[in-house]
Amino acid sequence: MSFEGELDLYLRARYTLVVVVTIEEERALQAVTAVCERRHRPCLAWDLADGFAALSGHTGSLPSARDPLSVIEQVEKADGDVTFVLKDFHDCWTNPQVKRKLRSAAQRLKFTRKSIVVISPSRSVPDELKDDAVIVELPLPDATQLDEVLGALTGTPGVKVDLTPAGREKLGQAALGMTAAQARRSYAKAIVRDSALDDRHIDVVVREKQEVIRESEALEFYGVHETPDDVGGLDVLKQWLRLRERAFTQEARDYGLPAPKGIALIGIPGTGKSLTAKMIGGLWRLPLLRLDVGALFGSLVGEAEERTRRALHLAETVAPCVVWIDEMEKALAHGGGDSGTSTRVFGTILTWMQEKTAPCFVVGTANDISSLPPEVLRKGRFDEIFFLDLPTADERAEILTVHLRKRRRIPADFDVAGLAAAAEGYVGSEIEQAVVDAMYVGFSAGREFTTADIRAALGRQVPLSVSQRETIGSLRGWLREGRAQSASFAEAIEAERQFVVPLEPI
């Protein structure tokens, strides 16, 4: 049901106190006014600065009230089936007299056809009012509503529009997750800067949305730059992703395919889990949102739950998208020392992962599975769980090639096969660091770095396969038990046969 349909239902059912949760006051007022006009129902608005004002259907003089208590008195005195919209009234809920009077009014108004609508940016309602109030949330504008915002702006005389039909659709998709006012400002910025609006400005809107999402505190927007060519090895995982490359299209919906839920990437630190998460956004050409669970927690009671709800709702609005939860064992660990806040946040995220219907593909990464609560990896939350092991000789050669090309060097100028052999037991991040260290050596000496420089840089490192040998053995045991799919080999037996033997402790 749409927001207007839900609100209309509440008013016709004689709900006396409706709390509309949104930061978009203008859109909320327009929606309430539209509902009242359709029902030929008078609607008045009130705020502390300007008092009462007519929104629709009111004739005669306006009531006078300059303080919250007087407002409630005027509401009770009014005749007819009037809807009263109170702006910023949540600021008055801390006053015990206002709270008591509003509660009494809400109870008495049920014998009339009058209703009070409070527009608030927060779902927080005093305990005394929860039995009398119903909370309804105004969702962020969808693609159709954003297109209407664009249409109203581009209909202005003198505004030049050169958008193709596909460009107009992508521009609307780029603005998903923004309020109507934020989208209008980003469109206007593009028009003023270049005196026109065309397909080039899709990136302008995306950059504006990055700032909006960053303000949510718990979500970080990543540009989609990485491709499968930037990730060495992991052929089975890459093939799994390629098979689902078109999974979020309308064509897939028409075929009857459900949207993929997500994957868990479990393995040794430095094997490319985070890079793979970024690569998925680039491969599928979807926005990548990193959920910072630590940023969800605030100092106020209920703040963490509110931030969690807002972040997940924003992700659903931006959908289809990729939601990346990095180091799940730290992000989703919960204890009992915070009055149950972390437990509630943990439960909210897990429930959302299980029950979400919006096409949000969740990528969870973890290094230490022993710290993960068992319910995280339960079937239904992820489509597949992949294990990332130490790279094989072929994968190490591919990783070296990737990092040499990324730094504008020709791999054929280096003994890649020999370096791959020398790097046995090293993870991808350690191989990359060896290349970087060799570049510093060459740069300092005023020459090109060489194979010998990379080999020497490898020799100076103590790889994770040495420092965390026991951890690697434990993770491999997890794979042997059939609790995950190898990211590099289709069969577990083949994966075990190809295991890179960790170096002996030194």
XYZ file of C-alpha atoms in Angstrom:
506
model
C 0.000 0.000 0.000
C 1.259 3.490 -0.841
C 1.891 6.064 1.870
C -1.163 8.100 0.835
C -3.331 4.979 0.765
C -2.170 3.969 4.236
C -2.738 7.455 5.625
C -6.206 7.623 4.060
C -7.060 4.296 5.691
C -5.991 5.535 9.121
C -8.006 8.743 8.836
C -11.142 6.926 7.676
C -10.695 4.410 10.513
C -10.695 7.364 12.956
C -7.135 7.000 14.182
C -6.807 10.102 16.322
C -2.991 10.436 16.543
C -0.813 9.618 13.509
C 2.951 10.192 13.620
C 4.478 10.578 10.141
C 8.195 9.817 10.283
C 10.216 11.712 7.673
C 12.741 14.492 7.209
C 10.817 15.592 4.095
C 8.251 17.905 5.637
C 7.233 19.412 2.296
C 6.443 16.013 0.740
C 4.587 14.934 3.881
C 2.408 18.075 3.807
C 1.659 17.537 0.124
C 0.654 13.921 0.776
C -1.603 14.778 3.741
C -3.187 17.617 1.771
C -3.837 15.345 -1.216
C -5.542 12.737 0.998
C -7.749 15.363 2.655
C -8.701 16.969 -0.676
C -9.800 13.612 -2.087
C -12.067 13.095 0.944
C -13.221 16.746 1.010
C -11.849 16.935 4.510
C -10.623 20.294 5.930
C -6.926 20.307 6.834
C -5.083 22.807 9.032
C -1.366 22.982 9.811
C 0.300 24.502 12.863
C 3.853 25.420 13.791
C 5.369 27.353 16.648
C 6.485 30.273 14.443
C 3.403 31.026 12.332
C 0.522 29.411 14.199
C -2.374 27.903 12.218
C -2.565 27.908 8.411
C -5.123 26.335 6.064
C -3.908 23.563 3.789
C -7.213 22.596 2.189
C -10.974 22.854 2.530
C -11.090 25.349 5.407
C -13.403 28.352 5.288
C -13.783 31.058 7.871
C -11.343 32.417 10.398
C -8.375 30.421 11.636
C -8.060 29.466 15.300
C -5.395 31.259 17.296
C -2.746 29.403 19.293
C 0.855 30.268 20.031
C 1.802 27.468 22.412
C 1.370 23.665 22.354
C -1.247 23.536 25.126
C -3.435 26.105 23.321
C -3.089 24.119 20.092
C -4.519 20.974 21.682
C -7.358 23.023 23.186
C -8.205 24.459 19.748
C -8.130 20.978 18.225
C -10.684 19.759 20.756
C -12.917 22.838 20.225
C -12.960 22.590 16.415
C -16.125 21.450 14.648
C -16.338 18.835 11.904
C -13.991 16.176 10.579
C -10.838 18.305 10.520
C -7.290 16.959 10.166
C -4.665 18.923 12.108
C -1.044 18.678 10.998
C 1.388 19.657 13.763
C 4.932 20.463 12.640
C 7.912 19.913 14.960
C 5.508 18.894 17.736
C 7.867 16.096 18.793
C 9.963 18.838 20.420
C 7.064 19.464 22.808
C 6.796 15.859 23.995
C 9.354 16.455 26.724
C 6.862 18.758 28.464
C 4.800 16.627 30.905
C 1.738 18.910 30.600
C 1.762 18.779 26.793
C 2.259 15.028 26.846
C -0.658 14.524 29.245
C -2.970 16.876 27.380
C -2.167 15.314 24.012
C -2.846 11.858 25.412
C -6.199 12.925 26.820
C -7.115 14.648 23.551
C -6.226 11.567 21.498
C -8.520 9.477 23.721
C -11.424 11.936 23.504
C -11.113 12.523 19.736
C -11.967 8.890 18.992
C -15.599 9.849 19.483
C -15.240 12.464 16.707
C -13.947 12.496 13.129
C -10.974 14.706 13.946
C -7.372 13.518 13.702
C -3.963 14.848 14.661
C -0.997 14.215 12.341
C 2.456 14.918 13.801
C 5.365 15.199 11.348
C 8.558 14.028 13.044
C 12.058 13.026 11.841
C 12.240 10.284 14.486
C 10.215 7.175 15.313
C 10.722 7.867 19.008
C 7.358 8.373 20.724
C 6.909 8.785 24.506
C 5.813 5.574 26.192
C 2.660 7.320 27.427
C 1.540 7.968 23.826
C 2.440 4.647 22.222
C -0.964 3.100 22.897
C -2.781 6.030 21.279
C -0.411 6.753 18.385
C 0.194 4.946 15.104
C 3.531 5.447 13.361
C 3.667 5.568 9.559
C 6.870 6.220 7.651
C 7.041 8.310 4.491
C 9.448 6.393 2.226
C 12.075 8.133 0.158
C 10.875 8.929 -3.367
C 11.018 6.092 -5.889
C 12.199 6.355 -9.507
C 8.772 7.508 -10.725
C 8.527 10.273 -8.140
C 12.090 11.392 -8.859
C 11.215 11.555 -12.549
C 8.328 13.864 -11.631
C 10.808 16.080 -9.739
C 13.007 16.132 -12.825
C 10.045 16.873 -15.063
C 8.979 19.830 -12.923
C 12.493 21.250 -12.997
C 13.154 20.744 -16.703
C 9.739 22.190 -17.547
C 11.041 25.587 -16.467
C 11.402 27.953 -19.458
C 14.992 28.316 -20.608
C 16.223 24.986 -19.234
C 17.872 22.898 -21.959
C 17.425 19.122 -21.705
C 19.311 16.672 -23.952
C 18.643 13.456 -22.036
C 18.114 10.251 -23.993
C 15.280 7.996 -22.727
C 17.890 5.595 -21.306
C 19.828 8.504 -19.796
C 16.703 9.857 -18.122
C 16.040 6.446 -16.572
C 19.648 6.125 -15.363
C 19.543 9.646 -13.942
C 16.508 8.684 -11.858
C 18.206 5.487 -10.700
C 21.325 7.468 -9.795
C 19.208 9.690 -7.519
C 17.588 6.791 -5.650
C 18.313 7.157 -1.954
C 18.032 10.942 -2.029
C 15.122 13.020 -0.815
C 13.108 14.952 -3.378
C 14.807 18.190 -2.275
C 18.277 16.637 -2.511
C 17.554 15.268 -5.989
C 16.165 18.640 -7.099
C 19.311 20.393 -5.890
C 21.621 17.927 -7.660
C 19.681 18.316 -10.924
C 19.744 22.097 -10.565
C 23.478 22.076 -9.874
C 24.110 20.208 -13.131
C 21.862 22.578 -15.089
C 23.469 25.738 -13.684
C 27.006 24.450 -14.179
C 26.639 23.448 -17.845
C 23.474 25.334 -18.857
C 21.904 22.016 -19.847
C 21.054 18.559 -18.561
C 22.262 15.514 -20.484
C 23.604 11.993 -20.003
C 26.970 13.316 -18.780
C 25.344 14.507 -15.578
C 24.535 11.003 -14.325
C 27.984 10.954 -12.694
C 27.302 14.370 -11.137
C 24.187 13.002 -9.434
C 26.070 9.872 -8.314
C 28.725 12.035 -6.635
C 26.017 14.054 -4.913
C 24.467 10.815 -3.676
C 27.820 9.718 -2.272
C 27.727 12.709 0.046
C 24.113 12.037 1.036
C 24.862 8.394 1.867
C 27.977 9.398 3.799
C 25.799 11.604 6.000
C 23.870 8.489 7.054
C 27.014 7.732 9.136
C 26.729 3.960 8.838
C 26.909 3.553 5.041
C 29.807 4.353 2.740
C 29.327 4.582 -1.021
C 32.050 3.073 -3.232
C 32.510 3.832 -6.906
C 32.513 0.766 -9.158
C 36.043 0.619 -10.578
C 37.364 -2.895 -9.904
C 36.722 -5.649 -12.458
C 37.440 -9.416 -12.425
C 40.744 -8.628 -14.171
C 41.845 -6.785 -11.007
C 41.449 -9.954 -8.913
C 43.922 -12.784 -9.440
C 42.695 -16.392 -9.237
C 39.378 -17.351 -7.552
C 38.034 -18.784 -10.825
C 35.113 -20.689 -9.266
C 33.923 -17.595 -7.413
C 34.244 -15.449 -10.539
C 32.240 -17.963 -12.580
C 29.532 -18.033 -9.894
C 29.285 -14.252 -10.083
C 29.250 -14.147 -13.888
C 26.322 -16.586 -13.959
C 24.350 -14.061 -11.903
C 25.512 -10.945 -13.724
C 22.012 -10.277 -15.115
C 20.171 -11.487 -12.024
C 18.809 -8.042 -11.138
C 17.345 -7.227 -14.549
C 13.664 -7.243 -15.460
C 14.504 -10.042 -17.870
C 15.489 -12.233 -14.902
C 12.256 -11.314 -13.085
C 10.212 -12.257 -16.155
C 12.069 -15.569 -16.312
C 11.013 -16.235 -12.715
C 14.451 -15.968 -11.102
C 14.601 -14.646 -7.532
C 17.187 -11.984 -6.768
C 20.348 -13.476 -5.201
C 20.575 -12.927 -1.423
C 24.339 -12.728 -1.047
C 27.577 -14.581 -0.365
C 29.923 -14.989 2.588
C 33.660 -14.854 1.900
C 35.577 -16.708 4.606
C 39.307 -17.136 4.627
C 42.809 -16.090 5.402
C 43.485 -12.347 5.774
C 44.878 -10.747 2.617
C 43.436 -13.271 0.154
C 41.254 -10.714 -1.636
C 37.923 -10.824 0.194
C 37.475 -7.044 0.356
C 38.744 -6.620 -3.199
C 36.230 -9.233 -4.346
C 33.389 -7.313 -2.695
C 34.416 -4.201 -4.624
C 34.781 -6.243 -7.811
C 31.186 -7.490 -7.586
C 29.860 -3.936 -7.813
C 31.982 -3.321 -10.912
C 31.080 -6.642 -12.549
C 27.344 -6.200 -12.015
C 27.459 -2.386 -12.468
C 25.620 -1.870 -9.182
C 26.296 0.686 -6.421
C 28.392 -0.734 -3.579
C 27.464 0.290 -0.027
C 29.731 -0.648 2.865
C 27.850 -1.044 6.149
C 29.978 0.236 9.032
C 28.349 -1.545 11.973
C 30.563 0.273 14.466
C 29.119 3.622 13.328
C 25.595 2.431 14.142
C 26.129 2.796 17.863
C 25.398 6.142 19.485
C 25.363 7.508 23.000
C 21.596 8.023 23.242
C 19.070 5.344 24.150
C 17.515 3.911 20.999
C 19.947 5.739 18.710
C 21.679 2.556 17.495
C 18.390 0.888 16.582
C 17.247 4.037 14.755
C 20.500 4.302 12.792
C 20.338 0.619 11.888
C 16.779 0.900 10.635
C 17.615 4.054 8.672
C 20.757 2.550 7.085
C 18.991 -0.651 5.990
C 16.030 1.338 4.672
C 18.405 3.553 2.678
C 20.085 0.468 1.204
C 16.680 -0.845 0.108
C 15.854 2.509 -1.471
C 19.104 2.489 -3.474
C 18.505 -1.150 -4.538
C 19.476 -2.953 -6.630
C 22.813 -2.620 -4.888
C 25.597 -4.572 -3.189
C 25.778 -4.224 0.614
C 29.217 -5.088 1.967
C 29.659 -6.054 5.639
C 33.420 -6.225 6.212
C 34.904 -8.417 8.964
C 31.575 -9.814 10.110
C 33.113 -11.490 13.144
C 33.851 -8.032 14.571
C 30.826 -6.247 13.184
C 28.280 -8.820 14.327
C 29.854 -9.811 17.629
C 27.544 -8.942 20.487
C 27.798 -9.030 24.220
C 25.801 -8.191 27.291
C 27.636 -5.114 28.541
C 25.541 -2.487 26.746
C 22.009 -3.151 28.035
C 21.288 -5.374 25.047
C 21.825 -2.688 22.376
C 24.353 -4.708 20.348
C 22.113 -7.781 20.584
C 19.167 -5.836 19.180
C 21.272 -4.329 16.385
C 22.693 -7.773 15.617
C 19.192 -9.261 15.494
C 17.871 -6.460 13.293
C 20.622 -6.981 10.706
C 20.211 -10.768 10.681
C 16.431 -10.535 10.347
C 16.808 -8.058 7.499
C 19.270 -10.383 5.716
C 16.772 -13.224 5.998
C 13.526 -11.406 5.226
C 14.505 -8.578 2.831
C 12.596 -8.485 -0.430
C 14.469 -5.554 -1.998
C 17.293 -6.659 -4.362
C 20.170 -5.941 -1.955
C 23.007 -8.426 -2.495
C 24.899 -8.849 0.794
C 28.623 -9.623 0.718
C 29.942 -10.586 4.147
C 33.657 -11.127 4.740
C 35.255 -12.799 7.755
C 38.705 -13.954 8.830
C 37.898 -15.710 12.115
C 34.902 -18.024 11.819
C 35.247 -19.173 15.419
C 34.059 -15.713 16.526
C 31.015 -15.755 14.267
C 27.682 -16.588 15.928
C 26.348 -19.752 14.248
C 23.127 -18.057 13.147
C 25.054 -15.714 10.808
C 25.921 -18.453 8.325
C 22.626 -20.282 8.553
C 21.087 -21.234 5.208
C 18.771 -18.566 3.868
C 20.962 -15.617 4.746
C 23.556 -16.340 2.029
C 23.264 -18.199 -1.265
C 26.785 -19.573 -0.942
C 29.736 -19.528 1.448
C 33.144 -19.367 -0.249
C 36.489 -20.210 1.288
C 39.557 -18.267 0.103
C 42.790 -20.184 0.694
C 46.451 -19.385 0.106
C 46.881 -18.786 -3.652
C 48.291 -21.586 -5.783
C 51.319 -21.114 -8.071
C 49.097 -20.193 -11.033
C 47.090 -17.774 -8.891
C 50.260 -16.179 -7.520
C 51.487 -15.633 -11.073
C 48.164 -14.051 -11.968
C 48.284 -11.819 -8.882
C 51.796 -10.659 -9.761
C 50.682 -9.919 -13.313
C 47.709 -7.890 -12.056
C 49.840 -5.726 -9.773
C 52.585 -5.172 -12.344
C 50.053 -4.043 -14.920
C 48.288 -1.839 -12.365
C 51.614 -0.015 -11.933
C 52.088 0.352 -15.685
C 54.815 -2.279 -15.996
C 55.068 -5.049 -18.608
C 54.858 -8.480 -16.895
C 57.002 -10.043 -19.620
C 59.940 -7.951 -18.343
C 59.872 -9.936 -15.091
C 60.355 -13.607 -14.202
C 56.752 -14.011 -13.088
C 56.921 -17.812 -12.866
C 60.058 -17.679 -10.720
C 58.574 -15.035 -8.451
C 55.371 -17.066 -8.113
C 57.453 -20.025 -6.931
C 59.361 -17.823 -4.495
C 56.074 -16.461 -3.130
C 54.726 -19.853 -2.014
C 52.743 -19.377 1.193
C 52.192 -15.656 0.566
C 48.728 -14.142 0.245
C 47.759 -11.593 -2.388
C 48.228 -8.526 -0.198
C 51.754 -9.680 0.732
C 52.640 -10.181 -2.929
C 51.336 -6.705 -3.724
C 53.392 -5.208 -0.888
C 56.506 -6.951 -2.210
C 55.976 -5.272 -5.596
C 55.504 -1.883 -3.880
C 58.610 -2.365 -1.711
C 60.637 -3.266 -4.815
C 59.409 -0.105 -6.532
C 60.690 1.978 -3.605
C 64.099 0.313 -3.903
C 64.285 1.009 -7.638
C 62.993 4.554 -7.281
C 65.503 5.353 -4.527
C 68.360 4.031 -6.692
C 67.186 6.000 -9.739
C 66.449 2.919 -11.846
C 63.656 0.501 -12.772
C 62.888 -2.136 -10.170
C 63.664 -5.717 -11.168
C 62.753 -9.320 -10.468
C 65.617 -9.459 -7.964
C 64.146 -6.495 -6.073
C 60.766 -8.236 -5.766
C 62.417 -11.492 -4.718
C 64.405 -9.656 -2.039
C 61.247 -7.903 -0.806
C 59.529 -11.288 -0.482
C 62.464 -12.591 1.518
C 62.181 -9.739 4.014
C 58.526 -10.536 4.835
C 57.238 -13.025 7.369
C 54.084 -14.316 5.621
C 50.799 -15.001 7.369
C 51.213 -18.685 6.548
C 54.043 -18.639 9.093
C 52.626 -16.301 11.711
C 49.095 -17.758 11.568
C 49.764 -21.385 10.645
C 47.284 -22.755 13.179
C 44.529 -20.436 11.957
C 45.033 -21.598 8.374
C 44.802 -25.210 9.472
C 41.576 -24.516 11.326
C 40.044 -22.751 8.322
C 40.998 -25.603 6.010
C 39.391 -28.053 8.405
C 36.216 -26.026 8.073
C 36.389 -26.493 4.288
C 37.009 -30.233 4.634
C 33.814 -30.540 6.661
C 31.860 -29.307 3.635
C 30.722 -26.094 5.288
C 31.984 -23.915 2.428
C 32.773 -23.950 -1.295
C 36.340 -23.364 -2.443
C 36.628 -20.058 -4.318
C 39.299 -21.563 -6.586
C 38.275 -25.192 -7.193
C 34.917 -26.752 -7.999
C 35.544 -29.903 -5.966
C 36.630 -30.004 -2.328
C 38.955 -32.939 -3.054
C 40.717 -30.946 -5.750
C 40.925 -27.945 -3.431
C 42.592 -30.082 -0.760
C 44.982 -31.591 -3.319
C 45.999 -28.087 -4.386
C 46.505 -26.780 -0.841
C 49.646 -24.698 -0.567
C 51.549 -26.218 2.350
C 52.185 -23.494 4.968
C 55.843 -22.814 5.612
C 57.345 -24.313 8.733
C 57.444 -21.961 11.747
C 60.738 -20.136 12.113
